[in-house]
Short mmCIF file of C-alpha atoms in Angstrom, two decimals:
data_model
loop_
_atom_site.label_atom_id
_atom_site.label_comp_id
_atom_site.label_asym_id
_atom_site.label_seq_id
_atom_site.Cartn_x
_atom_site.Cartn_y
_atom_site.Cartn_z
CA MET A 15 0.00 0.00 0.00
CA VAL A 16 2.75 2.45 0.99
CA ASN A 17 4.81 1.50 -2.07
CA ARG A 18 1.91 2.16 -4.42
CA LEU A 19 1.15 5.49 -2.75
CA VAL A 20 4.75 6.74 -2.91
CA ASN A 21 5.28 5.51 -6.48
CA GLY A 22 2.04 7.19 -7.53
CA ILE A 23 3.14 10.48 -5.95
CA LEU A 24 6.51 10.17 -7.72
CA ILE A 25 4.83 9.73 -11.11
CA ILE A 26 2.54 12.71 -10.43
CA ILE A 27 5.49 14.95 -9.50
CA ILE A 28 7.42 13.89 -12.63
CA GLY A 29 4.35 14.73 -14.70
CA ILE A 30 3.98 18.15 -13.06
CA VAL A 31 7.65 19.01 -13.66
CA LEU A 32 7.42 17.91 -17.31
CA LEU A 33 4.24 19.96 -17.75
CA MET A 34 5.99 23.04 -16.35
CA ASN A 35 8.94 22.35 -18.68
CA THR A 36 6.79 22.10 -21.80
CA THR A 37 4.75 25.20 -20.91
CA GLY A 38 7.89 27.27 -20.29
CA ASN A 39 7.26 27.84 -16.57
CA LEU A 40 10.30 25.80 -15.54
CA PRO A 41 13.58 25.43 -17.49
CA TRP A 42 14.68 22.02 -18.73
CA SER A 43 17.94 22.56 -16.86
CA VAL A 44 16.24 21.33 -13.67
CA TRP A 45 16.95 17.80 -14.91
CA GLU A 46 20.66 18.63 -14.99
CA ALA A 47 20.35 19.92 -11.43
CA LEU A 48 18.65 16.64 -10.48
CA VAL A 49 21.87 14.76 -11.28
CA GLU A 50 23.73 16.88 -8.73
CA TYR A 51 21.44 15.58 -5.98
CA TRP A 52 22.46 11.95 -6.62
CA PRO A 53 23.68 11.36 -3.01
CA LEU A 54 20.03 11.43 -1.94
CA ILE A 55 19.53 8.13 -3.81
CA ILE A 56 22.22 6.50 -1.64
CA ILE A 57 20.56 7.90 1.48
CA GLY A 58 17.20 6.58 0.29
CA LEU A 59 18.70 3.17 -0.41
CA GLY A 60 20.14 3.11 3.11
CA ILE A 61 16.75 3.97 4.61
CA GLN A 62 15.16 1.21 2.56
CA VAL A 63 17.70 -1.33 3.85
CA VAL A 64 17.49 -0.23 7.50
CA PHE A 65 13.69 -0.22 7.53
CA SER A 66 13.21 -3.19 5.19
CA ARG A 67 10.95 -4.82 7.76
CA TRP A 68 8.38 -2.07 7.22
CA ARG A 69 8.95 -1.97 3.43
CA ILE A 70 9.58 1.77 3.33
CA PRO A 71 10.31 2.81 -0.30
CA GLY A 72 13.39 4.87 0.52
CA VAL A 73 14.64 5.20 -3.07
CA ALA A 74 11.30 6.50 -4.32
CA LEU A 75 11.11 8.96 -1.42
CA ALA A 76 14.64 10.14 -2.21
CA LEU A 77 13.69 10.67 -5.87
CA ILE A 78 10.67 12.73 -4.82
CA LEU A 79 12.86 14.89 -2.57
CA ALA A 80 15.52 15.27 -5.30
CA LEU A 81 12.88 16.36 -7.83
CA LEU A 82 11.47 18.95 -5.45
CA LEU A 83 14.92 20.29 -4.60
CA SER A 84 16.02 20.49 -8.24
CA ALA A 85 12.89 22.53 -9.05
CA LEU A 86 13.14 24.83 -6.02
CA TYR A 87 16.94 25.06 -5.72
CA PRO A 88 18.59 24.44 -9.11
CA PHE A 89 21.98 25.72 -7.82
CA PRO A 90 23.05 23.18 -5.18
CA GLY A 91 26.41 24.84 -4.56
CA SER A 92 25.05 28.19 -3.38
CA PRO A 93 25.90 29.69 0.03
CA ASP A 94 22.23 29.42 1.07
CA TRP A 95 22.77 25.77 1.92
CA PRO A 96 23.67 24.92 5.54
CA THR A 97 26.14 22.28 4.36
CA ARG A 98 28.11 21.59 1.21
CA MET A 99 29.22 18.10 2.13
CA PHE A 100 28.06 16.60 -1.16
CA PHE A 101 28.07 19.65 -3.39
CA ARG A 102 30.87 21.58 -5.02
CA GLU A 103 31.65 25.14 -4.02
CA ARG A 104 30.12 27.70 -6.30
CA GLY A 105 33.38 29.54 -6.75
CA THR A 106 35.07 26.42 -8.12
CA SER A 107 32.66 25.87 -11.00
CA LYS A 108 34.43 24.88 -14.20
CA PRO A 109 34.53 27.31 -17.15
CA LEU A 110 32.04 26.62 -19.90
CA GLN A 111 33.27 25.38 -23.25
CA TYR A 112 33.19 28.67 -25.17
CA SER A 113 33.84 32.30 -24.27
CA LYS A 114 34.30 35.75 -25.76
CA GLN A 115 35.04 39.25 -24.54
CA LEU A 116 32.35 41.91 -24.22
CA GLU A 117 33.12 45.57 -24.83
CA VAL A 118 30.41 48.24 -24.77
CA PRO A 119 31.82 51.59 -25.97
CA LEU A 120 31.24 54.81 -24.05
CA ASP A 121 30.63 57.92 -26.14
CA SER A 122 30.87 61.48 -24.87
CA GLY A 123 27.63 62.81 -23.39
CA VAL A 124 26.43 59.41 -22.16
CA SER A 125 25.23 59.45 -18.55
CA ARG A 126 22.91 56.44 -18.45
CA LEU A 127 23.24 52.76 -19.21
CA GLU A 128 20.34 50.38 -19.85
CA VAL A 129 21.17 46.68 -19.89
CA ARG A 130 18.86 43.80 -20.75
CA MET A 131 19.90 40.17 -20.25
CA VAL A 132 17.89 37.20 -21.53
CA ALA A 133 18.74 33.49 -21.31
CA PRO A 134 16.99 30.27 -20.22
CA SER A 135 19.75 29.31 -17.76
CA LEU A 136 21.80 32.27 -16.63
CA ASP A 137 24.66 32.85 -14.19
CA VAL A 138 25.66 36.52 -13.87
CA GLN A 139 28.23 38.29 -11.74
CA ALA A 140 28.15 42.09 -12.00
CA ARG A 141 30.30 44.68 -10.27
CA GLY A 142 31.84 48.08 -10.89
CA ASP A 143 35.38 48.73 -12.05
CA GLN A 144 37.06 51.97 -11.01
CA ALA A 145 39.45 51.65 -13.96
CA LEU A 146 36.51 52.42 -16.26
CA SER A 147 35.85 55.77 -14.57
CA VAL A 148 39.15 57.38 -15.55
CA GLN A 149 38.92 60.43 -17.80
CA ASP A 150 40.09 58.62 -20.93
CA SER A 151 37.82 55.61 -20.45
CA GLU A 152 36.30 54.29 -23.69
CA HIS A 153 34.03 51.59 -22.26
CA ALA A 154 30.74 51.51 -20.37
CA ILE A 155 30.93 47.73 -19.82
CA LEU A 156 33.68 45.15 -20.06
CA GLY A 157 33.15 41.48 -19.46
CA GLU A 158 33.54 37.85 -20.39
CA LEU A 159 30.66 35.82 -21.79
CA GLU A 160 30.78 32.04 -21.44
CA TRP A 161 28.39 29.47 -22.89
CA ASP A 162 28.24 25.76 -23.61
CA ARG A 163 25.94 25.56 -26.66
CA TYR A 164 24.72 28.83 -28.12
CA GLU A 165 26.78 31.99 -28.47
CA PRO A 166 24.99 34.96 -26.88
CA LEU A 167 24.02 37.88 -29.10
CA VAL A 168 25.04 41.42 -28.14
CA GLU A 169 23.37 44.59 -29.44
CA THR A 170 24.28 48.12 -28.39
CA VAL A 171 22.33 51.19 -29.54
CA PRO A 172 22.28 54.86 -28.47
CA ARG A 173 19.09 56.10 -26.81
CA TYR A 174 17.51 59.39 -25.79
CA GLU A 175 19.43 61.42 -28.36
CA GLY A 176 22.75 59.97 -27.29
CA SER A 177 22.44 60.54 -23.54
CA ALA A 178 22.05 56.81 -22.87
CA VAL A 179 23.40 53.51 -24.15
CA GLY A 180 21.14 50.47 -24.46
CA THR A 181 22.78 47.05 -24.46
CA THR A 182 21.03 43.71 -24.90
CA ILE A 183 22.80 40.43 -24.18
CA GLU A 184 20.70 37.39 -24.99
CA SER A 185 20.85 33.75 -25.86
CA PRO A 186 19.58 33.03 -29.40
CA VAL A 187 17.59 30.10 -27.96
CA LYS A 188 15.15 31.15 -25.24
CA GLU A 189 13.68 27.79 -24.22
CA GLY A 190 13.94 24.04 -24.64
CA ARG A 191 15.98 21.30 -23.04
CA ASP A 192 18.92 21.97 -25.38
CA ALA A 193 19.12 25.72 -24.72
CA GLY A 194 22.32 25.31 -22.71
CA LYS A 195 23.87 27.52 -20.04
CA GLN A 196 25.16 31.07 -20.05
CA ARG A 197 27.67 32.52 -17.57
CA TRP A 198 28.47 36.22 -17.81
CA ASP A 199 31.03 38.15 -15.76
CA LEU A 200 30.44 41.89 -16.21
CA LEU A 201 32.32 45.03 -15.14
CA PHE A 202 30.29 48.27 -15.14
CA HIS A 203 31.33 51.92 -15.33
CA PRO A 204 30.83 53.04 -11.70
CA SER A 205 29.70 56.59 -12.53
CA LEU A 206 26.88 55.79 -14.96
CA SER A 207 23.28 55.50 -13.79
CA THR A 208 22.52 51.91 -14.74
CA GLY A 209 19.24 50.09 -15.24
CA ILE A 210 19.36 46.30 -15.39
CA ASP A 211 16.58 43.98 -16.58
CA VAL A 212 17.13 40.21 -16.32
CA THR A 213 14.79 37.61 -17.84
CA ALA A 214 15.60 33.94 -17.35
CA GLY A 215 14.13 30.54 -16.66
CA ALA A 216 16.69 29.77 -13.94
CA ALA A 217 18.97 32.56 -12.74
CA ASP A 218 21.94 32.67 -10.37
CA LEU A 219 22.76 36.36 -9.93
CA ARG A 220 25.33 38.28 -7.91
CA PHE A 221 25.33 42.10 -7.99
CA ASP A 222 27.85 44.21 -6.10
CA LEU A 223 26.03 47.55 -5.89
CA THR A 224 28.71 48.93 -3.59
CA SER A 225 30.94 49.39 -6.62
CA PHE A 226 28.54 50.88 -9.20
CA PHE A 227 25.23 52.73 -9.29
CA ALA A 228 22.30 50.52 -10.32
CA LYS A 229 19.31 52.84 -10.38
CA ASN A 230 16.92 49.95 -10.90
CA LEU A 231 17.22 46.18 -11.02
CA VAL A 232 14.41 43.98 -12.35
CA VAL A 233 14.59 40.17 -12.31
CA SER A 234 11.96 37.97 -13.97
CA ALA A 235 12.73 34.27 -13.56
CA GLY A 236 11.02 30.97 -12.93
CA VAL A 237 13.65 30.11 -10.31
CA ALA A 238 16.20 32.63 -9.03
CA ASN A 239 19.02 32.85 -6.53
CA VAL A 240 19.91 36.54 -6.17
CA GLU A 241 22.67 38.07 -4.04
CA ILE A 242 22.90 41.86 -3.79
CA ASP A 243 25.51 43.85 -1.88
CA PHE A 244 24.40 47.38 -1.06
CA GLY A 245 26.77 50.19 -0.15
CA LEU A 246 26.56 53.49 1.71
CA SER A 247 26.84 55.79 -1.30
CA GLY A 248 23.55 57.56 -0.57
CA GLN A 249 22.22 56.64 -4.02
CA HIS A 250 18.70 55.24 -4.32
CA SER A 251 18.27 51.87 -6.02
CA THR A 252 14.96 50.22 -6.90
CA VAL A 253 14.88 46.42 -6.87
#
């Protein structure tokens, strides 16, 4: 009876996750995150052996827990976890297969920067760089873009009669199980008023607002882990 109940719940949860995948409410990358929770299967097997007298389906229970965790927490190496016994440190993540440099030029008269980022699975680290604020600086943003399947597209256009720069960084594939991962490390001009808009299925974001002025930050994601460091500059930021 217990086995049938647990197995039925497992099938229902798998169906719900697949439905959310196909409707675009949950990225397919959750199945990759599921693999990182493999130690739970060993724990479940141990429970099943210890409590074999009561026929507790430990493996099925472990699979249910792993599915729930992969949907709710698709970044098992994040600092939010109380222990990292089984999971790798986030800072030691391996580089993705491909990479390129990002350079957004800074023209005279520009005082604002508007940045839009779009990808199904996105890891972003953003901070200011004082070297960009020197008088002869020619860049509003510098960075490194990494990906494993699809090269991100970059478009930069002047806005508001040249007083602002609009930059869009996006994956050419917005959804699907083969959309791949994007990891972007960005350095911002610290003196520009910056607006950031992030759209992703699963997002792991780290913004150091002590080092540059983000006037507004908007994140739209199915699942997101967001870290923001605020400073004492007296500037007002809307998140």
